[in-house]
XYZ file of C-alpha atoms in Angstrom:
667
model
C -30.666 39.980 -29.075
C -33.857 39.484 -31.082
C -30.983 36.985 -34.176
C -29.636 35.101 -30.512
C -32.880 33.875 -29.760
C -34.129 32.313 -32.893
C -30.458 31.266 -32.655
C -30.980 29.184 -29.446
C -34.471 28.676 -30.001
C -33.383 26.699 -32.992
C -31.260 24.843 -31.104
C -33.283 23.912 -28.651
C -35.605 22.241 -31.399
C -32.948 20.527 -33.147
C -32.663 18.166 -29.725
C -36.575 17.848 -30.140
C -35.999 16.685 -32.995
C -33.582 14.741 -32.272
C -35.087 12.456 -29.706
C -38.363 12.928 -30.472
C -37.695 11.251 -34.197
C -35.086 8.185 -32.717
C -37.979 7.152 -30.104
C -40.587 7.331 -33.121
C -38.003 4.823 -35.262
C -37.509 3.057 -31.524
C -41.313 2.671 -31.117
C -39.658 2.904 -27.437
C -38.313 5.483 -25.687
C -38.770 8.472 -23.067
C -39.288 12.088 -25.069
C -40.701 13.962 -22.543
C -37.817 14.895 -21.071
C -35.839 15.979 -24.076
C -38.043 17.839 -25.318
C -38.410 19.558 -21.668
C -34.728 20.410 -20.660
C -33.118 20.986 -24.310
C -33.651 24.911 -23.684
C -31.566 24.517 -20.276
C -29.344 21.660 -22.237
C -28.133 23.871 -25.319
C -27.669 27.043 -22.854
C -25.270 24.881 -20.741
C -23.772 23.161 -23.624
C -23.240 26.189 -26.174
C -21.857 29.331 -23.351
C -21.274 26.902 -20.378
C -19.731 23.324 -20.631
C -15.790 23.303 -21.073
C -15.634 19.393 -22.817
C -13.869 18.213 -25.719
C -15.248 16.001 -28.000
C -12.673 15.216 -29.610
C -11.113 14.005 -26.043
C -13.920 12.309 -24.208
C -11.574 11.306 -21.783
C -9.701 14.893 -21.160
C -9.151 14.839 -16.957
C -9.513 18.481 -16.812
C -13.002 18.020 -18.493
C -16.865 19.171 -16.557
C -18.398 16.290 -16.518
C -22.040 15.963 -17.096
C -24.719 13.631 -14.983
C -28.073 12.668 -16.363
C -29.550 10.942 -13.610
C -32.873 11.467 -15.206
C -31.299 8.843 -17.840
C -34.769 7.313 -19.273
C -34.804 10.998 -21.039
C -31.120 9.295 -22.646
C -31.542 10.715 -25.939
C -31.237 14.442 -24.590
C -28.023 13.296 -24.100
C -27.323 11.758 -27.335
C -28.163 14.154 -29.080
C -25.755 16.758 -26.777
C -22.778 14.563 -28.198
C -23.721 14.437 -31.510
C -24.656 17.924 -32.460
C -21.484 18.421 -30.560
C -19.253 16.516 -32.232
C -18.453 13.711 -30.876
C -18.269 10.301 -31.863
C -22.048 9.410 -32.497
C -23.551 10.131 -35.566
C -26.673 10.116 -37.203
C -27.128 6.869 -38.168
C -26.273 5.873 -34.454
C -29.409 7.903 -32.696
C -31.340 5.800 -35.905
C -29.757 2.912 -34.032
C -31.805 3.914 -30.790
C -32.154 0.761 -28.595
C -31.284 -1.976 -30.536
C -28.348 -4.328 -29.848
C -25.164 -3.590 -29.969
C -25.593 0.220 -30.516
C -24.202 2.758 -28.905
C -26.895 4.564 -27.877
C -28.801 2.458 -25.712
C -31.976 2.576 -23.856
C -30.350 4.479 -20.918
C -27.003 5.972 -21.064
C -24.246 3.249 -20.305
C -20.769 4.009 -19.384
C -18.520 2.444 -22.311
C -20.961 2.575 -24.559
C -20.957 5.985 -25.571
C -17.771 8.353 -26.063
C -19.216 11.223 -23.404
C -20.692 9.551 -21.192
C -19.574 9.521 -17.957
C -21.903 7.479 -16.155
C -24.629 4.670 -16.482
C -28.044 6.507 -15.060
C -31.547 4.312 -15.347
C -32.096 3.485 -11.798
C -33.487 6.777 -10.240
C -30.934 8.912 -8.297
C -27.828 7.290 -8.501
C -27.292 9.231 -10.929
C -26.808 12.430 -9.031
C -25.252 10.082 -6.515
C -22.159 9.617 -8.755
C -22.361 12.857 -9.584
C -21.813 13.318 -6.222
C -19.046 11.842 -5.974
C -16.988 13.027 -8.753
C -17.493 16.376 -7.209
C -15.827 14.915 -4.271
C -13.069 13.917 -6.507
C -13.125 16.573 -7.945
C -12.748 18.540 -4.613
C -10.023 16.563 -3.056
C -7.777 16.118 -5.577
C -7.560 19.592 -6.321
C -6.999 19.966 -3.154
C -3.886 16.808 -2.970
C -2.448 18.747 -6.216
C -3.023 22.493 -7.557
C -0.418 25.051 -5.770
C -0.600 28.928 -6.342
C -1.103 29.482 -9.839
C -1.407 26.436 -10.451
C -5.025 25.553 -11.220
C -4.623 21.752 -13.067
C -7.872 20.621 -11.478
C -10.452 22.914 -11.604
C -13.324 21.932 -13.185
C -17.822 21.358 -12.788
C -19.859 18.685 -12.526
C -23.469 19.893 -13.448
C -27.055 16.578 -14.083
C -29.711 17.221 -14.741
C -32.292 15.704 -12.605
C -36.292 15.283 -12.395
C -38.850 14.433 -9.715
C -38.472 10.720 -9.720
C -34.728 11.354 -8.683
C -35.426 13.481 -5.688
C -38.009 11.173 -4.789
C -35.869 8.611 -4.340
C -34.166 8.649 -0.704
C -30.783 8.369 -2.310
C -31.075 11.685 -2.968
C -31.564 12.614 0.702
C -28.392 10.584 1.637
C -26.139 12.528 -1.184
C -27.668 15.519 -1.225
C -27.382 15.848 2.519
C -23.776 15.199 2.226
C -22.752 17.455 -0.272
C -23.862 20.418 1.463
C -22.006 19.986 4.394
C -18.852 19.067 2.750
C -19.410 22.939 0.686
C -18.970 21.189 -2.962
C -19.551 24.437 -4.615
C -18.996 23.356 -7.790
C -21.590 20.710 -8.412
C -24.520 22.390 -9.506
C -28.108 20.244 -10.006
C -30.164 20.930 -12.642
C -34.045 20.411 -11.122
C -35.926 19.253 -14.133
C -39.814 20.610 -11.784
C -42.712 19.205 -14.704
C -44.560 18.108 -12.430
C -45.455 15.068 -14.436
C -43.972 11.142 -13.784
C -45.477 8.177 -14.917
C -48.440 8.178 -12.719
C -49.196 11.307 -14.036
C -49.977 15.226 -12.070
C -46.978 14.718 -8.800
C -48.350 17.196 -6.235
C -51.096 14.012 -5.537
C -47.550 11.997 -3.860
C -44.886 14.559 -4.636
C -46.021 17.985 -2.595
C -42.275 18.459 -1.043
C -41.379 22.773 -1.290
C -38.264 21.130 -2.992
C -35.857 24.667 -2.942
C -36.683 24.709 0.983
C -35.311 21.155 1.214
C -32.366 22.033 -0.718
C -31.569 25.486 1.231
C -32.667 23.108 4.585
C -28.663 20.469 3.496
C -26.917 23.834 3.166
C -26.870 24.239 -0.892
C -27.411 27.875 -2.735
C -30.716 27.628 -4.222
C -32.207 29.222 -7.703
C -35.169 29.403 -9.623
C -35.776 29.915 -13.271
C -38.401 29.168 -16.148
C -36.553 26.469 -17.305
C -37.005 27.700 -21.551
C -36.747 30.769 -20.904
C -31.932 31.159 -22.850
C -31.236 34.770 -20.502
C -32.708 33.375 -17.372
C -31.133 29.911 -17.223
C -28.236 31.416 -18.224
C -27.446 33.936 -15.325
C -28.312 31.021 -13.547
C -25.521 29.269 -14.092
C -23.213 31.833 -13.459
C -24.874 32.978 -10.450
C -24.368 29.202 -9.496
C -20.259 29.713 -10.215
C -19.892 32.818 -8.182
C -20.485 30.488 -5.106
C -17.575 28.166 -4.678
C -18.810 26.882 -0.799
C -22.350 25.227 -1.778
C -23.430 23.239 -4.031
C -26.660 24.792 -6.459
C -29.427 23.576 -7.714
C -31.234 25.470 -10.279
C -35.004 24.760 -10.414
C -36.016 24.919 -13.291
C -40.182 25.332 -14.716
C -40.426 23.383 -17.500
C -43.134 21.407 -19.636
C -42.999 17.946 -20.370
C -42.680 17.403 -24.038
C -42.697 21.388 -24.839
C -43.442 21.652 -28.160
C -46.103 19.185 -28.502
C -49.024 20.435 -29.344
C -52.458 18.035 -27.889
C -49.404 15.901 -25.464
C -46.851 18.287 -23.485
C -47.514 19.389 -20.254
C -48.860 15.360 -19.603
C -47.307 12.304 -18.434
C -48.451 10.713 -22.128
C -44.675 12.390 -23.324
C -42.883 10.161 -20.283
C -42.275 7.238 -21.777
C -44.326 6.047 -24.958
C -43.523 7.737 -28.770
C -45.834 10.984 -29.711
C -47.084 8.688 -33.094
C -46.151 10.147 -37.235
C -49.314 12.673 -36.550
C -48.201 14.092 -33.330
C -44.753 14.194 -34.392
C -45.853 16.290 -37.536
C -48.252 18.730 -35.143
C -45.149 19.367 -32.980
C -42.643 20.485 -36.176
C -45.801 23.059 -37.013
C -45.695 24.030 -33.821
C -42.209 24.100 -33.234
C -41.425 25.949 -37.068
C -39.145 22.662 -37.536
C -39.781 21.905 -41.494
C -37.441 19.323 -41.659
C -37.870 16.254 -42.119
C -36.566 12.970 -39.696
C -32.954 13.394 -38.109
C -32.563 15.993 -40.395
C -29.709 18.912 -38.660
C -29.213 21.621 -40.780
C -25.744 22.652 -41.741
C -26.440 25.921 -39.619
C -27.894 24.567 -36.784
C -24.647 22.195 -36.832
C -21.829 25.152 -36.530
C -23.888 26.900 -34.350
C -23.524 23.152 -31.984
C -20.243 22.422 -33.407
C -17.600 22.180 -30.184
C -14.798 20.386 -31.626
C -12.119 23.248 -32.027
C -13.441 25.634 -28.775
C -12.584 22.000 -27.344
C -9.754 21.193 -28.638
C -8.352 25.083 -27.734
C -8.997 24.480 -23.647
C -7.258 20.299 -23.862
C -4.184 22.358 -25.307
C -4.240 25.340 -22.973
C -4.331 22.627 -20.167
C -1.938 20.930 -21.715
C 0.435 23.537 -21.171
C -0.833 24.263 -17.845
C 0.702 20.483 -17.264
C 3.888 21.216 -18.824
C 4.898 24.128 -16.589
C 3.807 22.524 -13.030
C 6.186 19.640 -14.201
C 8.897 22.727 -14.064
C 7.794 23.953 -11.058
C 6.888 20.164 -9.641
C 8.397 17.063 -11.714
C 7.899 14.370 -8.505
C 4.124 15.830 -7.916
C 3.706 15.898 -11.650
C 4.461 12.374 -11.946
C 2.177 11.472 -9.720
C -0.378 13.490 -10.497
C -0.230 12.037 -14.094
C 0.187 8.007 -12.316
C -2.756 8.432 -10.557
C -5.050 9.698 -13.274
C -3.265 7.526 -16.111
C -4.654 4.864 -13.182
C -2.050 3.167 -13.130
C -0.165 1.205 -9.879
C 3.798 2.337 -8.279
C 5.665 0.016 -9.591
C 6.545 -1.492 -6.036
C 3.430 -2.042 -4.928
C 3.050 -5.579 -5.647
C 6.673 -7.005 -4.440
C 5.974 -4.351 -1.352
C 2.539 -5.889 -0.554
C 3.677 -9.821 -1.551
C 6.938 -8.478 1.686
C 4.229 -8.203 3.956
C 2.292 -10.887 2.875
C 4.936 -12.887 3.826
C 4.970 -11.361 7.193
C 2.024 -11.968 7.914
C 3.032 -15.924 7.695
C 5.237 -15.324 9.962
C 2.993 -13.365 12.207
C 1.233 -15.921 14.242
C -1.956 -13.497 14.884
C -4.937 -15.167 15.891
C -7.056 -11.615 15.029
C -10.452 -10.419 14.141
C -10.040 -11.121 10.029
C -11.894 -7.276 10.436
C -8.265 -6.679 12.516
C -6.479 -7.932 9.845
C -8.069 -5.818 6.813
C -6.779 -2.399 8.935
C -3.720 -3.657 9.172
C -3.723 -4.932 5.456
C -5.361 -0.138 5.402
C -2.267 1.365 7.003
C -0.033 -1.128 4.901
C -0.955 -0.837 1.900
C -2.488 2.623 2.309
C 1.322 3.853 3.407
C 2.317 2.735 -0.417
C -0.772 3.794 -2.093
C -1.536 8.001 -1.633
C -4.678 7.007 -4.088
C -6.583 5.310 -1.587
C -9.698 7.000 0.283
C -12.057 5.079 2.172
C -14.871 5.818 4.440
C -18.114 3.862 6.632
C -20.862 3.951 7.043
C -20.792 5.661 10.333
C -19.280 2.023 10.727
C -15.537 3.332 12.281
C -14.134 1.671 15.037
C -16.701 -1.767 13.894
C -15.880 -1.596 10.259
C -11.793 -0.705 11.842
C -11.551 1.079 8.124
C -9.545 4.028 9.137
C -5.896 4.152 9.841
C -2.856 6.071 11.527
C -3.046 8.547 7.838
C -6.668 8.857 8.474
C -7.387 12.322 8.265
C -11.220 14.301 7.271
C -12.053 15.394 4.198
C -14.727 17.508 6.344
C -11.763 18.813 7.895
C -8.501 18.737 5.404
C -9.636 19.444 2.647
C -6.488 17.231 0.590
C -7.521 14.547 3.496
C -8.166 10.324 2.087
C -11.631 9.497 4.954
C -14.935 10.687 4.058
C -17.478 10.180 7.719
C -20.490 8.992 5.164
C -23.041 9.373 8.608
C -25.598 6.830 8.246
C -26.197 6.558 4.234
C -24.994 3.311 2.488
C -26.360 3.525 -0.436
C -25.482 6.876 -0.939
C -22.024 6.104 0.048
C -22.019 2.970 -2.204
C -23.439 4.946 -5.161
C -20.479 8.081 -4.232
C -17.202 5.822 -4.480
C -19.083 4.863 -7.879
C -18.653 8.138 -8.734
C -15.231 8.645 -7.058
C -14.248 5.414 -9.465
C -15.942 7.248 -12.708
C -14.016 10.172 -11.610
C -10.489 9.051 -11.487
C -7.603 9.503 -9.745
C -8.937 7.726 -6.492
C -9.670 4.409 -5.297
C -12.067 4.087 -3.121
C -13.494 2.004 -0.329
C -16.166 2.097 1.577
C -17.144 0.075 4.600
C -20.501 -1.260 6.360
C -21.250 -4.514 8.621
C -22.159 -6.982 5.447
C -26.304 -7.402 6.003
C -26.447 -3.308 5.721
C -25.088 -4.365 1.665
C -29.161 -4.713 1.239
C -29.202 -1.208 1.390
C -26.719 -0.555 -0.403
C -27.724 -3.272 -3.274
C -28.683 -1.243 -6.094
C -25.632 0.773 -6.414
C -23.284 -2.031 -5.457
C -24.733 -3.985 -8.819
C -24.330 -0.299 -11.123
C -20.995 -0.533 -9.498
C -20.085 -4.374 -10.845
C -22.033 -3.132 -14.272
C -19.853 -0.285 -14.972
C -16.569 -2.594 -14.292
C -14.993 0.295 -11.750
C -12.901 0.090 -9.217
C -14.638 0.512 -6.106
C -13.367 -1.949 -3.056
C -16.823 -2.951 -0.685
C -15.188 -4.244 2.822
C -18.209 -6.226 4.874
C -17.911 -7.196 8.618
C -20.090 -8.685 10.973
C -20.070 -12.070 8.069
C -21.718 -14.116 9.624
C -23.993 -15.969 12.322
C -20.964 -15.820 14.246
C -21.194 -11.776 15.052
C -24.222 -13.052 18.077
C -26.383 -10.963 19.952
C -27.934 -8.516 17.584
C -29.511 -11.543 16.329
C -31.111 -12.526 12.601
C -31.581 -8.363 12.051
C -28.006 -8.249 11.872
C -26.288 -11.812 10.665
C -26.461 -11.919 6.869
C -27.655 -15.408 5.258
C -28.026 -14.466 1.502
C -26.304 -12.105 1.448
C -23.055 -13.712 -0.113
C -24.404 -15.657 -2.337
C -26.417 -12.649 -3.613
C -22.827 -10.872 -4.338
C -21.109 -13.521 -5.666
C -23.554 -14.573 -7.993
C -22.908 -10.395 -9.482
C -21.206 -10.154 -12.606
C -17.851 -8.405 -12.203
C -18.265 -9.371 -8.683
C -15.017 -10.424 -6.708
C -15.620 -11.930 -3.673
C -13.700 -12.937 -0.874
C -13.779 -14.483 2.569
C -11.038 -14.746 3.882
C -10.026 -17.473 7.073
C -7.457 -15.370 8.634
C -5.105 -12.249 8.564
C -3.020 -13.694 6.043
C -5.865 -14.831 2.948
C -6.931 -10.932 4.141
C -3.806 -9.203 3.306
C -4.129 -11.559 -0.167
C -7.701 -10.844 -0.734
C -6.738 -6.772 -0.452
C -4.233 -7.007 -2.864
C -5.867 -8.211 -5.322
C -8.734 -5.808 -4.454
C -6.604 -2.909 -5.494
C -4.432 -5.157 -8.541
C -8.250 -5.864 -10.073
C -9.119 -2.561 -12.599
C -12.847 -4.368 -14.411
C -14.673 -4.354 -11.221
C -15.515 -4.336 -7.804
C -14.429 -6.418 -4.878
C -16.479 -7.177 -1.835
C -13.983 -8.489 1.188
C -15.707 -10.116 3.933
C -14.356 -10.190 6.941
C -15.229 -11.693 10.731
C -15.904 -10.486 13.575
C -14.346 -12.583 16.332
C -10.981 -14.047 16.629
C -9.850 -16.529 13.909
C -6.571 -18.471 14.444
C -4.480 -18.510 11.991
C -3.259 -20.990 9.687
C -0.328 -22.525 8.931
C 1.504 -22.393 4.807
C 3.781 -23.251 2.790
C 5.661 -21.368 0.588
C 3.532 -23.174 -2.083
C 0.719 -22.828 -0.062
C 1.253 -19.093 0.456
C 1.289 -18.805 -3.767
C -1.541 -20.745 -3.668
C -3.773 -17.843 -1.785
C -4.120 -15.447 -4.519
C -5.678 -18.210 -7.493
C -9.016 -18.616 -5.466
C -9.359 -21.277 -3.856
C -5.882 -24.721 -3.123
C -5.522 -27.203 -0.607
C -4.494 -26.209 3.600
C -4.815 -29.587 4.976
C -4.207 -32.766 2.354
C -3.710 -36.072 3.280
C -1.755 -39.132 1.093
C -2.586 -40.466 -1.863
C -6.059 -39.654 -3.254
C -9.076 -38.316 -0.810
C -11.939 -39.883 0.035
C -13.303 -37.137 1.051
C -12.601 -32.946 0.368
C -14.457 -30.754 2.585
C -14.415 -27.390 1.032
C -14.523 -23.858 4.055
C -14.299 -20.319 3.780
C -13.505 -17.610 6.532
C -14.355 -18.989 10.048
C -15.926 -21.952 9.003
C -12.074 -23.177 7.258
C -10.537 -23.990 10.758
C -13.458 -25.760 12.479
C -13.728 -27.681 9.193
C -9.109 -27.787 9.498
C -10.259 -29.659 13.146
C -12.483 -32.183 11.377
C -10.337 -32.724 8.905
C -7.506 -33.194 11.149
C -10.483 -36.168 13.707
C -11.022 -37.399 10.082
C -8.029 -38.427 9.720
C -6.895 -39.814 12.878
C -9.516 -42.712 11.789
C -8.162 -42.994 8.569
C -10.473 -41.811 6.290
C -7.934 -40.087 3.835
C -9.714 -36.435 4.389
C -8.901 -32.809 2.218
C -9.612 -29.233 2.984
C -10.048 -26.862 0.797
C -9.580 -23.583 1.853
C -11.692 -21.108 -0.806
C -11.775 -17.662 -0.045
C -12.645 -16.466 -3.790
C -15.217 -19.227 -5.437
C -14.845 -16.294 -8.520
C -11.019 -16.162 -8.144
C -11.130 -20.061 -8.637
C -13.086 -20.304 -10.882
C -10.783 -18.056 -13.292
C -8.215 -20.611 -12.957
C -7.234 -22.599 -15.380
C -8.589 -26.297 -15.974
C -5.136 -28.561 -14.843
C -5.718 -26.638 -10.715
C -8.845 -26.111 -10.655
C -7.863 -30.235 -11.714
C -5.473 -30.292 -8.799
C -7.552 -28.805 -6.267
C -11.131 -30.398 -6.424
C -10.282 -33.595 -8.294
C -14.116 -35.168 -10.453
C -13.098 -38.387 -9.401
C -13.803 -37.586 -5.457
C -17.779 -36.893 -5.198
C -17.204 -37.370 -1.928
C -17.489 -32.908 -0.753
C -18.826 -30.958 1.556
C -19.642 -27.578 1.273
C -18.661 -25.575 4.955
C -20.074 -21.629 5.689
C -22.021 -20.088 7.442
C -23.889 -18.638 4.866
C -27.012 -19.840 2.370
C -26.322 -23.253 1.709
C -27.895 -23.806 -1.878
C -24.677 -21.943 -3.704
C -22.029 -24.590 -2.592
C -24.260 -27.091 -4.733
C -22.164 -25.798 -7.833
C -19.165 -27.103 -6.589
C -19.717 -30.269 -4.239
C -22.185 -30.960 -6.938
C -25.866 -33.493 -6.308
C -23.600 -36.511 -4.324
C -21.783 -33.815 -2.318
C -23.139 -32.396 0.725
C -23.524 -28.937 2.646
C -23.268 -27.193 5.856
C -24.569 -24.211 5.815
C -27.972 -21.707 6.334
C -31.441 -22.472 5.407
C -32.871 -19.997 8.312
C -32.388 -16.790 9.405
C -30.677 -16.823 12.588
C -31.243 -15.998 16.370
C -30.224 -13.948 19.145
C -26.971 -15.439 21.525
C -23.659 -15.408 21.445
C -21.650 -16.179 18.435
C -20.025 -19.848 19.913
C -23.564 -20.594 21.021
C -25.082 -19.917 17.461
C -22.188 -21.327 14.928
C -22.592 -24.701 17.489
C -26.749 -24.553 17.219
C -27.145 -24.397 13.321
C -24.089 -26.798 13.237
C -20.943 -25.553 12.609
C -18.702 -27.468 14.473
C -16.635 -30.220 14.021
C -17.934 -33.131 15.326
C -20.640 -32.162 12.656
C -18.978 -32.193 10.000
C -17.391 -35.101 10.832
C -19.949 -36.991 11.349
C -21.728 -35.746 7.822
C -19.136 -36.942 6.310
C -19.420 -40.642 7.672
C -22.428 -40.451 6.242
C -21.347 -40.912 3.240
C -20.616 -44.432 3.576
C -24.728 -45.069 5.322
């Protein structure tokens, strides 16, 4: 036992040494958390964590999320020591341009990093999504004696993660959903950037999580045997997620700085590092790991064996359930069924023939009904607005009632919902969609940004898209949100004008796998637009000429969503007066801007400098498309409380005002 304790100590000290060395070399970083949590990490990764460094994407691996992502050298040390493709040279490039070791863990940069963490609490939220995905996918595909989907989700989280409100949203839901394979290690070191947290964070965290319905265990975070016992106990409870509260010392091993905020976000300094090496009995130079310690960490052979055994299970499963196996493999690869695109096009054509004058939120629900029957991987949900967002369909079944369901009642948790969906996307096997009012995207904004930053396929359904919703007033009427979404890198945004554009938008969102999509829908009815086959085909290009004139236009009106119908009436009136006006419907600016220059010129000829953009949203966004010679009918203030049609007239969204604005070019 004594030898094992020494071995554990030295193995954990390897994390401490690498962390303080890398932070010192970079002259920036956070050594305290890695040094404090090293003992916990050593026990978890060496004794319990199921993974394969040779194949970081093995599907049935356990997931590990470092929610307190500022302690990134912890996960980089773990990955390097375990045998991932992360060299000592990579660690020496910590926080440098184009390195595999950025300041916070970033998905896609480093093999073995499951999600980008840094905004505190969101890694924990992503992990809840991963745990939901694991449980739901297992219920959909596992059969008796065939446990193909069977893994844990482990999270390291600190005081900051639990102070953030999102932790309440997601941990409350995790307890309600009985996510027994979610295990969170709370680094209870009592220190944050400003010092000792008891001055501003005096909650009884254990009682809080017990109230959520979690199993709660408390251990000394520097006692390996106690940590191992707690992990075993967490595995024994399949009905409750587990919080393991670990009392630790931040910056453990630093004689003069441990237990203080001085180790949180600054290098220790050369003198203190030398003192720490002596205190830890670590005589090795910077970035030097003795061979025997490397061997104690090596997980490649064990991981290869575990994955090979799983592949054998998959072969047996394929023999007994060939159709299920094909479907599972397709979904794990993130591939759409080969028939989806053609079937979706058939539905779009049907919509063009339907002549439905309905709210685009209802058109969206019709799309879900049509597409979800083709895509069992679609899993939806709403933040307590299912009846308003219209995100359920005839085949919806709540995962809170049926383990293999496809719908999540998130409750009033917009931020948590959005981050959970990103976690599901990261896990794989699902295409998540979530919904709320467009204005409440503000609650979820940082999770929306993180989804885009990681280029994850998550579909955001936003309804009640403008002042046109009416009486709820400016608190519920979005103005600046569309511009916010449209200027987010990797985000695609669609604001359809009718049932047909809604169907095209949903298809585009389902087929876009390199980032999220925001689908923005109206509460009020929108008239169906007549189109030629050529116009129908052009919708997918983001913008197209909906109403044209003879010859070169003198003015171009650009519109989206509910303002398209108003603009059409204005263009028709202008044409009757002999003014050569063109109407361009532009449901997706980003998709249009991705088209070739020739197509863009066809739709918006550069020579036509008289342009008017019409949208019941922030006006300034449209200058880039109308140019300095153009005009914008948009919002330059918040809304008011009144019936929608009254507000639209009050703020100038009328055919008469569009006509007057066009005529003002000649004045």
